[in-house]
Coordinates of C-alpha atoms in Angstrom, one line a residue:
Chain A
M471 CA 64.2 63.3 59.3
E472 CA 66.8 65.4 59.6
T473 CA 69.8 64.7 61.6
I474 CA 71.0 67.2 63.6
I475 CA 72.9 65.8 66.7
Q476 CA 75.3 62.8 66.8
I477 CA 76.9 61.0 69.3
H478 CA 79.4 58.2 68.6
Q479 CA 81.6 56.1 70.8
L480 CA 80.9 59.2 73.7
S481 CA 83.0 58.6 77.4
K482 CA 83.7 61.3 79.7
R483 CA 86.0 60.7 82.8
F484 CA 86.7 63.0 85.4
P485 CA 89.2 63.5 87.8
V486 CA 88.0 61.4 91.4
G487 CA 91.2 61.9 94.0
N488 CA 93.5 60.3 92.2
G489 CA 90.9 57.5 90.1
E490 CA 89.0 58.8 87.8
F491 CA 84.9 58.5 87.7
T492 CA 83.3 57.2 84.3
A493 CA 80.1 59.8 84.2
L494 CA 79.2 58.7 80.2
N495 CA 80.9 55.4 79.0
E496 CA 80.3 55.0 75.2
V497 CA 77.3 56.5 74.5
N498 CA 76.2 56.0 70.1
L499 CA 72.9 57.9 69.8
T500 CA 71.6 60.5 67.0
F501 CA 68.4 63.3 67.5
D502 CA 66.5 64.1 64.4
K503 CA 65.4 67.9 63.9
G504 CA 61.9 68.7 65.6
E505 CA 62.8 66.0 68.7
F506 CA 60.9 66.1 71.9
T507 CA 63.1 64.2 73.8
G508 CA 64.5 62.8 77.4
L509 CA 67.5 61.4 79.0
V510 CA 66.7 59.7 82.0
G511 CA 67.6 58.3 85.2
P512 CA 69.0 57.9 88.4
S513 CA 71.4 60.9 89.7
G514 CA 74.7 60.5 88.6
S515 CA 73.6 58.6 84.7
G516 CA 75.6 60.7 83.2
K517 CA 72.5 62.7 81.7
T518 CA 73.5 66.4 82.7
T519 CA 77.0 66.2 81.2
L520 CA 75.5 64.2 78.2
L521 CA 73.5 67.6 77.6
N522 CA 76.7 70.0 78.3
I523 CA 78.9 68.2 75.8
I524 CA 76.2 68.6 73.8
G525 CA 75.8 72.2 74.6
S526 CA 79.5 72.1 74.1
L527 CA 79.7 73.9 78.5
D528 CA 81.9 70.4 79.0
A529 CA 84.1 68.6 76.0
P530 CA 84.4 64.5 75.4
S531 CA 87.4 62.7 77.1
S532 CA 87.4 60.2 74.0
G533 CA 84.4 60.1 70.8
E534 CA 82.6 62.3 68.3
V535 CA 80.0 64.8 69.6
T536 CA 78.7 66.7 66.2
V537 CA 76.1 69.1 66.9
L538 CA 74.5 70.7 63.9
G539 CA 77.7 69.7 62.1
Q540 CA 80.6 71.3 63.9
S541 CA 82.3 68.4 65.7
I542 CA 82.1 69.7 70.1
A543 CA 85.8 68.6 70.8
H544 CA 87.1 70.3 68.0
L545 CA 85.2 73.8 69.0
T546 CA 87.3 76.6 70.0
H547 CA 85.8 78.5 73.3
A548 CA 85.0 81.4 70.6
Q549 CA 83.3 79.3 68.2
S550 CA 81.3 76.7 70.8
A551 CA 80.2 80.5 72.5
Q552 CA 78.8 81.5 69.3
L553 CA 77.2 77.7 68.9
R554 CA 75.3 78.3 71.9
N555 CA 74.3 81.8 71.5
R556 CA 73.1 81.4 67.5
H557 CA 72.1 77.8 67.9
L558 CA 71.1 76.5 71.2
G559 CA 69.0 77.8 74.1
F560 CA 69.7 76.2 77.6
I561 CA 66.8 76.2 80.2
F562 CA 68.2 75.5 83.7
Q563 CA 66.6 73.7 86.9
T564 CA 67.5 77.1 88.8
Y565 CA 65.5 79.4 86.3
N566 CA 69.7 81.3 86.1
L567 CA 67.9 84.7 85.8
F568 CA 69.8 87.7 86.1
P569 CA 68.3 89.0 89.1
V570 CA 68.7 93.3 88.9
Y571 CA 67.9 92.7 84.6
T572 CA 63.8 93.1 84.3
V573 CA 62.1 90.1 82.9
F574 CA 62.3 92.0 79.6
E575 CA 65.8 92.5 79.6
N576 CA 66.6 89.0 80.8
V577 CA 65.2 87.7 77.3
E578 CA 67.3 90.2 75.6
F579 CA 69.9 89.4 76.9
A580 CA 71.0 86.5 73.9
L581 CA 70.2 89.5 71.1
L582 CA 72.3 91.4 72.6
L583 CA 74.7 89.0 71.9
Q584 CA 73.6 89.1 68.7
H585 CA 73.9 93.0 67.8
L586 CA 70.2 92.9 66.8
P587 CA 68.8 95.7 66.0
A588 CA 66.7 98.2 69.4
A589 CA 63.3 97.5 67.0
E590 CA 63.5 94.1 65.9
R591 CA 65.1 93.1 69.3
R592 CA 62.2 94.8 70.6
K593 CA 59.7 92.8 68.9
A594 CA 61.0 89.5 69.1
V595 CA 60.9 90.2 73.3
M596 CA 57.2 90.9 72.9
E597 CA 56.8 87.4 70.7
A598 CA 59.0 85.2 73.4
L599 CA 56.9 86.9 76.2
E600 CA 53.4 86.3 74.2
W601 CA 54.9 82.2 73.6
V602 CA 54.9 82.0 77.2
G603 CA 52.1 84.2 78.3
L604 CA 54.6 86.6 79.9
T605 CA 53.5 90.1 78.4
D606 CA 52.6 92.0 81.0
K607 CA 55.9 91.1 83.0
A608 CA 58.0 92.4 80.7
Q609 CA 59.1 95.8 83.4
S610 CA 58.9 92.6 86.8
R611 CA 62.2 91.5 88.2
P612 CA 63.1 87.6 88.8
A613 CA 62.6 88.5 92.3
Q614 CA 58.9 89.3 91.9
L615 CA 57.6 86.4 90.1
S616 CA 56.4 83.2 91.5
G617 CA 58.3 79.6 90.3
G618 CA 56.4 79.2 87.4
E619 CA 56.8 82.5 86.0
S620 CA 60.1 82.6 86.1
Q621 CA 60.9 79.2 84.1
R622 CA 58.7 80.0 81.5
V623 CA 60.8 83.8 81.9
A624 CA 63.8 81.3 81.4
I625 CA 61.9 79.1 78.0
A626 CA 61.6 82.8 76.5
R627 CA 64.9 83.5 76.2
A628 CA 66.0 79.9 75.1
M629 CA 63.7 80.9 72.5
V630 CA 64.0 84.3 72.4
K631 CA 66.6 83.0 69.1
K632 CA 64.6 80.7 67.1
P633 CA 67.4 78.1 68.4
A634 CA 67.7 74.9 66.6
I635 CA 68.1 72.8 70.1
V636 CA 67.2 73.6 73.7
L637 CA 68.5 72.1 76.1
A638 CA 66.7 71.8 79.6
D639 CA 68.1 70.9 82.7
E640 CA 65.4 69.6 85.7
P641 CA 63.1 72.2 84.1
T642 CA 60.2 71.6 86.3
A643 CA 62.9 70.0 89.2
N644 CA 61.3 73.3 91.8
L645 CA 58.1 74.1 90.0
D646 CA 54.8 72.4 91.2
S647 CA 52.0 70.1 89.3
K648 CA 49.9 72.9 88.3
N649 CA 53.6 75.0 87.0
S650 CA 55.0 72.1 85.7
H651 CA 52.1 70.6 83.2
H652 CA 52.3 75.0 82.2
I653 CA 55.6 74.9 80.6
L654 CA 55.7 71.9 79.6
Q655 CA 52.5 72.2 77.9
T656 CA 54.1 75.3 76.7
M657 CA 57.4 74.3 75.3
L658 CA 55.1 71.4 72.8
R659 CA 53.6 73.7 71.8
L660 CA 57.0 76.3 70.2
N661 CA 58.0 72.3 69.5
Q662 CA 55.4 71.6 67.1
E663 CA 55.3 75.3 65.8
L664 CA 58.7 76.3 64.9
Q665 CA 60.7 72.3 65.1
T666 CA 62.8 73.3 67.4
T667 CA 64.1 70.2 69.5
F668 CA 64.2 69.5 72.9
L669 CA 65.9 67.5 74.6
F670 CA 65.3 67.1 78.5
A671 CA 67.6 66.2 81.4
T672 CA 65.1 65.1 84.0
H673 CA 63.9 62.1 86.2
D674 CA 60.8 63.5 86.8
E675 CA 57.5 61.4 85.9
K676 CA 55.4 64.1 84.4
V677 CA 58.2 65.2 82.2
M678 CA 58.2 61.7 80.5
S679 CA 54.6 61.7 80.0
Y680 CA 55.0 64.8 77.6
L681 CA 58.0 63.0 75.6
R682 CA 57.9 61.2 72.6
R683 CA 61.5 59.5 72.7
I684 CA 62.4 58.3 76.3
I685 CA 66.4 57.3 76.8
S686 CA 67.7 55.8 79.5
L687 CA 70.5 56.0 81.1
E688 CA 72.4 53.9 83.9
D689 CA 76.3 54.4 85.0
G690 CA 77.1 56.3 81.7
R691 CA 75.6 54.2 79.7
V692 CA 72.3 53.8 78.0
V693 CA 70.2 51.0 78.9
K694 CA 66.9 51.7 76.9
D695 CA 66.0 54.1 74.0
E696 CA 62.4 54.2 72.8
R697 CA 59.8 56.1 70.9
I698 CA 56.4 56.4 72.8
A699 CA 53.2 57.2 70.2
A700 CA 51.8 60.7 71.1
H701 CA 49.5 60.8 74.3
S702 CA 46.6 61.5 74.6
F703 CA 46.4 64.9 76.0
I704 CA 49.4 66.1 73.5
K705 CA 46.1 65.1 70.6
S706 CA 43.4 67.0 71.9
N707 CA 46.6 70.3 73.3
S708 CA 47.8 69.6 69.1
Chain B
M388 CA 79.1 98.5 74.4
I389 CA 77.2 95.6 76.1
A390 CA 79.6 95.0 78.9
I391 CA 78.9 99.0 79.4
Q392 CA 75.2 98.3 78.9
L393 CA 75.3 94.9 81.5
A394 CA 78.0 96.5 83.5
L395 CA 76.0 99.9 84.3
K396 CA 73.3 97.5 85.2
N397 CA 74.6 95.5 87.7
I398 CA 76.8 98.3 89.5
L399 CA 72.7 100.3 89.7
G400 CA 71.5 96.6 90.7
A401 CA 73.8 95.9 93.7
G402 CA 72.1 99.4 95.9
W403 CA 74.2 100.3 98.2
R404 CA 77.2 97.7 97.8
S405 CA 77.9 100.4 94.8
L406 CA 76.8 103.4 96.1
L407 CA 79.5 103.2 99.3
N408 CA 81.9 102.1 96.3
I409 CA 81.5 105.0 93.7
A410 CA 81.0 107.3 97.1
V411 CA 85.0 106.7 98.5
L412 CA 86.4 107.0 95.1
S413 CA 84.4 110.1 94.2
L414 CA 85.9 111.5 97.8
A415 CA 89.4 110.1 96.9
F416 CA 88.9 111.5 93.2
V417 CA 87.8 115.6 95.0
I418 CA 90.7 115.6 97.4
I419 CA 93.2 114.3 94.6
L420 CA 92.2 117.3 93.3
W421 CA 91.5 120.1 95.7
H422 CA 95.1 118.9 97.2
N423 CA 97.3 119.2 93.3
G424 CA 94.9 122.8 92.6
T425 CA 95.9 123.9 95.6
I426 CA 99.6 123.2 95.0
D427 CA 99.1 124.0 92.0
G428 CA 97.5 127.2 93.0
W429 CA 100.4 127.9 95.5
N430 CA 103.1 127.1 92.8
Q431 CA 101.2 129.6 90.9
Q432 CA 100.8 131.8 92.7
A433 CA 104.7 131.7 94.7
R434 CA 105.7 131.6 91.0
K435 CA 103.9 135.3 90.0
D436 CA 105.5 136.8 93.4
T437 CA 108.3 135.8 93.5
Q438 CA 108.5 136.9 89.6
E439 CA 106.8 140.4 90.7
W440 CA 108.8 141.2 93.6
E441 CA 112.1 139.0 94.4
I442 CA 113.8 138.1 90.0
G443 CA 112.0 140.1 87.6
G444 CA 112.9 137.8 84.3
G445 CA 116.4 136.5 85.6
Q446 CA 118.9 138.6 87.3
L447 CA 122.7 139.2 87.0
W448 CA 125.0 138.5 89.5
H449 CA 129.0 139.7 90.9
S450 CA 130.5 136.3 90.3
A451 CA 131.9 136.0 94.6
Y452 CA 127.8 137.0 95.0
D453 CA 126.3 133.7 96.6
P454 CA 123.5 134.4 98.9
L455 CA 123.5 131.3 100.8
D456 CA 127.4 132.4 102.5
P457 CA 126.6 135.5 104.0
L458 CA 130.7 136.2 104.5
S459 CA 130.9 136.8 100.0
I460 CA 128.4 139.6 100.1
Q461 CA 131.1 141.8 101.4
D462 CA 133.4 142.2 98.3
A463 CA 130.8 141.0 95.5
H464 CA 129.9 144.6 94.4
A465 CA 131.0 146.1 90.7
P466 CA 130.8 149.4 89.3
L467 CA 128.2 149.1 86.5
S468 CA 128.6 149.4 82.5
A469 CA 127.7 152.6 80.8
D470 CA 125.8 150.1 79.0
M471 CA 124.0 148.8 81.8
T472 CA 123.1 152.3 83.7
R473 CA 121.5 153.2 80.4
L474 CA 118.9 150.5 80.6
A475 CA 119.0 150.5 84.4
G476 CA 118.3 153.7 83.4
Q477 CA 115.1 152.0 80.7
G478 CA 114.2 150.7 83.3
Q479 CA 115.7 147.0 81.9
L480 CA 117.3 146.3 84.4
A481 CA 117.2 147.7 88.1
P482 CA 120.7 147.3 90.4
I483 CA 120.5 146.4 94.3
L484 CA 123.5 146.6 96.0
A485 CA 123.7 144.0 98.8
V486 CA 124.9 145.1 102.1
Q487 CA 125.9 143.1 105.8
A488 CA 124.7 145.3 108.2
S489 CA 123.6 145.3 112.0
A490 CA 120.6 146.8 113.6
F491 CA 120.1 147.6 117.1
P492 CA 116.1 147.7 117.6
Q493 CA 115.3 148.6 120.8
G494 CA 119.2 147.8 122.5
R495 CA 119.0 144.7 120.8
M496 CA 121.2 143.7 118.1
Q497 CA 120.2 141.5 114.4
G498 CA 122.1 141.4 111.8
V499 CA 120.0 142.6 108.7
L500 CA 120.7 143.2 105.1
L501 CA 120.7 146.3 104.1
K502 CA 119.9 147.5 100.2
G503 CA 120.2 149.6 97.4
I504 CA 117.0 150.5 95.6
D505 CA 116.3 153.2 92.5
P506 CA 113.6 154.5 94.1
E507 CA 111.8 155.5 90.7
Q508 CA 112.6 151.3 89.6
K509 CA 109.7 149.5 88.0
V510 CA 110.7 146.3 88.2
L511 CA 110.3 145.1 90.6
K512 CA 107.1 145.8 92.3
I513 CA 108.6 146.2 95.4
P514 CA 106.7 150.5 96.0
T515 CA 110.1 152.3 96.2
E516 CA 107.8 155.2 95.1
I517 CA 107.8 155.5 99.3
L518 CA 111.8 156.5 99.4
Q519 CA 111.4 158.9 96.3
K520 CA 109.9 160.3 98.3
N521 CA 111.8 160.3 101.3
P522 CA 115.1 160.0 100.0
D523 CA 116.6 160.0 104.1
G524 CA 114.3 157.3 104.9
A525 CA 114.2 153.0 104.7
L526 CA 111.7 150.8 103.9
I527 CA 110.8 148.2 105.3
G528 CA 108.6 144.8 104.8
K529 CA 106.0 143.7 107.5
R530 CA 107.6 140.6 108.8
M531 CA 110.6 142.6 109.3
A532 CA 108.7 144.9 110.7
Q533 CA 107.2 142.6 113.5
A534 CA 111.1 140.1 114.5
L535 CA 111.8 144.4 114.9
K536 CA 108.7 146.2 116.2
L537 CA 108.9 148.7 113.9
K538 CA 106.2 150.6 112.8
T539 CA 106.5 153.8 110.7
G540 CA 108.2 156.8 111.2
D541 CA 109.9 154.1 113.9
A542 CA 113.9 155.2 113.6
L543 CA 116.4 152.4 113.8
L544 CA 119.7 152.2 114.6
V545 CA 122.3 150.1 111.8
R546 CA 126.0 150.2 111.8
W547 CA 128.1 148.5 108.9
R548 CA 131.3 148.6 107.5
D549 CA 132.7 150.7 104.3
S550 CA 134.5 149.2 101.4
Q551 CA 137.5 150.4 103.2
G552 CA 136.2 148.2 106.4
A553 CA 135.7 150.9 108.8
F554 CA 132.7 151.1 111.2
D555 CA 130.2 153.9 110.2
A556 CA 126.4 154.1 112.0
L557 CA 123.6 155.9 110.9
E558 CA 120.0 156.3 113.0
L559 CA 117.8 155.2 110.4
N560 CA 113.9 156.6 109.0
I561 CA 111.7 154.1 108.5
A562 CA 109.5 155.6 105.8
G563 CA 107.6 153.2 105.2
I564 CA 106.2 149.4 105.0
F565 CA 104.9 147.1 102.8
D566 CA 103.5 143.8 102.6
C567 CA 104.3 141.2 100.5
N568 CA 103.8 136.8 100.5
V569 CA 108.1 137.1 99.3
P570 CA 109.9 136.3 102.3
S571 CA 112.7 136.4 101.1
I572 CA 112.8 140.4 99.8
D573 CA 110.9 140.9 103.6
A574 CA 113.0 139.3 106.4
G575 CA 115.7 140.7 107.7
Q576 CA 116.5 144.0 104.8
I577 CA 116.8 146.9 104.8
W578 CA 115.6 148.7 102.0
L579 CA 117.3 152.9 101.0
P580 CA 118.2 155.1 97.8
I581 CA 121.1 152.8 96.3
E582 CA 122.7 156.2 95.6
R583 CA 122.3 156.6 99.5
L584 CA 123.6 153.4 100.2
Q585 CA 126.9 153.7 97.8
T586 CA 128.0 156.2 99.6
M587 CA 127.0 154.9 103.0
M588 CA 130.1 152.4 101.4
N589 CA 132.0 154.5 99.4
L590 CA 131.1 151.9 96.7
P591 CA 130.3 155.1 94.1
G592 CA 127.7 153.3 90.8
E593 CA 128.8 149.7 92.5
A594 CA 126.4 146.7 92.9
T595 CA 126.0 143.3 93.2
L596 CA 123.8 142.2 91.7
M597 CA 121.1 143.6 88.8
V598 CA 117.3 142.4 88.1
A599 CA 116.4 142.7 84.4
A600 CA 112.9 143.3 83.6
S601 CA 110.4 140.5 82.6
G602 CA 111.2 139.5 79.1
F603 CA 114.3 141.3 78.6
R604 CA 117.2 139.2 78.7
P605 CA 120.8 141.2 79.3
A606 CA 124.0 140.4 78.4
E607 CA 126.8 138.5 80.6
T608 CA 129.8 140.5 81.0
S609 CA 132.6 139.7 83.1
P610 CA 131.7 139.8 86.6
W611 CA 128.2 139.5 85.9
V612 CA 126.4 136.1 85.9
F613 CA 122.8 135.7 83.9
Q614 CA 120.8 133.9 87.0
S615 CA 117.6 132.5 84.5
E616 CA 114.3 132.5 86.2
D617 CA 114.9 128.5 86.2
V618 CA 117.6 128.6 88.5
L619 CA 116.1 131.7 91.1
L620 CA 112.7 129.1 91.1
A621 CA 114.8 125.7 91.6
D622 CA 114.0 126.2 95.9
L623 CA 110.3 127.2 95.2
N624 CA 110.5 124.0 93.1
T625 CA 111.3 121.3 95.0
I626 CA 109.3 122.7 98.1
I627 CA 105.9 122.7 95.3
Q628 CA 107.7 119.0 94.6
S629 CA 108.2 118.0 98.4
K630 CA 104.3 118.8 99.4
K631 CA 103.2 117.7 95.9
G632 CA 105.1 113.9 96.9
S633 CA 103.5 114.5 100.5
G634 CA 100.4 115.1 99.4
A635 CA 100.4 112.0 97.0
V636 CA 101.0 109.8 100.5
L637 CA 97.6 110.8 101.7
Y638 CA 95.4 110.5 98.4
G639 CA 97.5 107.7 97.9
L640 CA 96.3 106.4 100.6
L641 CA 92.4 107.5 100.3
M642 CA 92.9 105.6 96.5
I643 CA 94.0 102.3 98.8
I644 CA 91.0 102.6 100.4
A645 CA 88.6 103.4 97.5
L646 CA 90.3 100.8 95.3
L647 CA 90.4 98.2 98.1
A648 CA 86.7 98.6 98.1
I649 CA 86.2 97.8 94.0
F650 CA 88.6 94.8 94.1
D651 CA 86.8 93.6 97.5
T652 CA 84.1 94.2 95.9
Q653 CA 84.2 92.1 92.6
V654 CA 86.5 89.1 94.4
L655 CA 82.4 88.8 96.6
S656 CA 80.6 89.3 92.4
I657 CA 82.6 87.0 91.3
F658 CA 82.2 84.2 94.2
R659 CA 78.5 85.0 94.5
R660 CA 77.7 85.3 90.6
Q661 CA 79.2 82.4 89.9
R662 CA 75.8 81.0 88.7
E663 CA 75.6 84.3 86.9
I664 CA 78.6 83.7 85.2
G665 CA 78.1 80.3 83.8
T666 CA 75.1 81.5 82.8
Y667 CA 76.6 84.1 80.4
I668 CA 78.4 81.7 79.2
A669 CA 75.2 79.3 78.4
L670 CA 74.0 82.4 76.6
G671 CA 76.4 82.2 74.0
M672 CA 79.8 84.6 75.7
T673 CA 83.2 83.8 75.9
R674 CA 84.6 83.6 78.8
R675 CA 87.1 86.9 77.8
Q676 CA 84.1 89.2 77.2
V677 CA 82.1 87.2 80.7
I678 CA 86.1 89.2 82.5
G679 CA 85.6 92.3 80.2
I680 CA 81.9 92.9 82.0
F681 CA 83.7 92.7 85.1
T682 CA 85.9 94.4 84.2
V683 CA 84.5 97.4 83.0
E684 CA 82.2 97.5 86.0
G685 CA 85.5 99.1 87.6
S686 CA 85.7 101.2 85.2
V687 CA 81.8 101.7 85.1
Y688 CA 82.5 102.0 89.2
S689 CA 84.9 104.8 88.5
I690 CA 83.5 106.4 85.4
L691 CA 79.9 107.2 88.4
A692 CA 82.5 108.1 91.0
I693 CA 84.0 110.6 88.3
V694 CA 80.3 112.0 87.8
L695 CA 79.3 112.2 92.0
G696 CA 82.7 113.2 92.6
A697 CA 81.9 116.6 89.9
L698 CA 78.4 117.4 91.2
Y699 CA 79.3 117.9 95.1
G700 CA 82.9 118.4 94.6
G701 CA 82.5 120.7 91.5
P702 CA 80.5 123.5 93.5
F703 CA 83.2 122.6 96.5
L704 CA 86.1 123.0 94.1
W705 CA 84.7 126.4 92.4
Y706 CA 84.3 127.4 95.4
L707 CA 87.4 126.9 96.9
A708 CA 89.4 129.1 94.1
K709 CA 86.8 131.7 93.5
Y710 CA 87.3 133.0 96.8
G711 CA 90.7 130.7 98.0
W712 CA 90.9 129.4 101.2
A713 CA 92.8 131.1 104.4
M714 CA 96.6 129.7 105.0
P715 CA 98.3 130.5 107.6
T716 CA 101.1 132.1 108.1
G717 CA 103.9 130.1 109.7
G718 CA 105.0 129.2 105.8
Q719 CA 106.1 132.7 105.2
D720 CA 107.9 132.8 109.0
M721 CA 109.5 129.8 107.8
G722 CA 110.9 131.5 104.9
I723 CA 108.4 130.2 102.0
S724 CA 106.9 132.5 100.0
I725 CA 103.0 131.7 100.5
S726 CA 99.9 134.1 100.5
D727 CA 97.6 134.8 102.8
R728 CA 94.8 133.3 101.0
I729 CA 95.5 129.9 98.3
Y730 CA 93.6 130.2 95.2
P731 CA 93.7 126.8 93.8
V732 CA 94.0 126.6 90.5
Y733 CA 92.5 122.4 88.5
G734 CA 94.7 123.4 84.8
T735 CA 93.4 120.7 82.2
G736 CA 96.3 118.3 82.6
L737 CA 95.6 117.8 86.4
V738 CA 91.4 117.1 85.5
L739 CA 92.2 114.7 83.2
G740 CA 95.7 112.7 84.6
T741 CA 93.1 112.3 87.8
I742 CA 90.3 110.9 85.7
I743 CA 92.9 109.1 83.8
L744 CA 94.6 107.9 86.5
V745 CA 91.2 107.3 88.8
V746 CA 89.8 105.2 85.6
I747 CA 93.0 102.9 85.0
A748 CA 92.8 102.4 88.6
A749 CA 89.8 101.4 89.0
T750 CA 89.8 99.4 85.6
V751 CA 93.0 97.6 86.9
V752 CA 91.4 96.1 90.1
S753 CA 88.9 94.7 88.9
F754 CA 90.4 92.6 86.5
L755 CA 92.7 91.3 88.3
P756 CA 89.8 89.3 90.7
A757 CA 87.8 89.1 87.2
R758 CA 90.8 86.7 85.9
K759 CA 89.6 84.7 87.8
I760 CA 86.6 83.3 86.0
A761 CA 89.2 82.7 82.7
R762 CA 89.5 79.4 85.2
L763 CA 85.7 78.6 86.6
N764 CA 83.9 76.1 85.5
P765 CA 80.9 76.6 83.5
T766 CA 79.4 73.9 83.7
D767 CA 80.0 73.8 88.0
A768 CA 78.9 77.9 88.1
I769 CA 75.7 77.6 85.8
K770 CA 74.6 75.1 89.7
G771 CA 76.5 77.8 91.6
K772 CA 79.3 75.3 92.8
I773 CA 81.5 77.3 94.9
Q774 CA 84.9 76.6 92.6

């Protein structure tokens, strides 16, 4: 398998008062193309910090993180913005949709930054909305959507540019069980169809039941890294 | 382009708050145009009237003449050269003889200036043809008539000292009253045929000053000194500049209110929209691009304000330009050339200058708070943590 993320001796420290808080401590990991992996652990274990560094939203204090061949620590603002825009998709716990835009415009946003022609953008947006089953809501505003629908829009926004990696931070934390399963099945399908790597930060049992690799973090260290055989419901869906 | 599209969406999405900002800024825009247009209209009218009624294309003054020093007038006269007489005959120059005198309306005494002018002159708009029909009469302006309570046909006793210093007196018949917007040829002045005044003063063929026809630049020969239009209009320019300055305070305050509203909105936006800012960055925008969005929002505010201002202010300003608006007469009493109605003039420079001012000012006040975005931590911003 093709390795797309390499993490070597990664540490991240935050200043707290007069001292420092170590969020990640000498983490070593690699991720291959097409993984459906979760970073699990209690609050403060460092999973979101790790996700942010992989997403080039934050920089390591020490160690090396290489995403798609690019060293995160050495990227300029413009280069990291380019990496996020072209190759990374983000899904947040609170959806983070733009309230004044329609569903269509929210999904279209990433493509606007790529300066794609309008016709191409429209085709891609409608395709992404079809993946998540929201073509009928294209002209709705986020305020008119349920939590599940909002998160599906966020998935469509992350997937519309067909990124290599999607980083999802607690994507089901604000959803009920039915909606959680719905969006997880959607993401799993996209993972299989498009070979997109999904990385989750989660402590939701429902999410864990879909993962094929679970990396447990505790106090900023990797304490367990296990690969799981496909579950029966995944087999039936695939 | 993306920044403009996004800014427009954000502004429209903000609803009433945006509308209020746009409305206040548009009001400032319209008032700046109205005020400056009015001043420019007054300036143009005052310059035109002053040129037509008083200064023509410039004046040749006797070197001793100082209109601000009444004592200088007594000795400020000289004979016209043959060349000047010829030019006067051709309508290129209008000689004027000025003499200090006293008038006695209703038994009171009042200082006046007797001014002799050729009744056939065409250089100035003063209706001297009345003096052609009434060579023994005198012509006064509307303000002078009101001040002395005179009307056409009334008699007015005047007393003067001739060139030899001898006092003389005469009862003048008011042959006509003219109406003009230039107080300096009206208030305290009585116009007579120049030859008659020369006879009264025993100064045949002499004048105090000569008004040149528009576009004619007479040669300077001693003792005559040419005063250009710019020199003669210097006082008016000073008044206009002073009025523009005081007006700038008014609309400056209005602009400050409007810009404060935009500044306040932007500060609040950056505070409230941190999650949105973080999401912009996560989706691949650089901080500079995000600052650009917020800055462009200010520019878009100003453009929408200009559009709104054009919608309601356009007809209002057009109406004023076409029909004018009445001015109080107080200004004329203070010696300022001011018409009964002022017709504002909105030149291209004024309109473009005002648009540029409003756009730049709104952009700058949007940029100032937007600089904070450069210091935001995107991971905290995504979570909506206040920074």
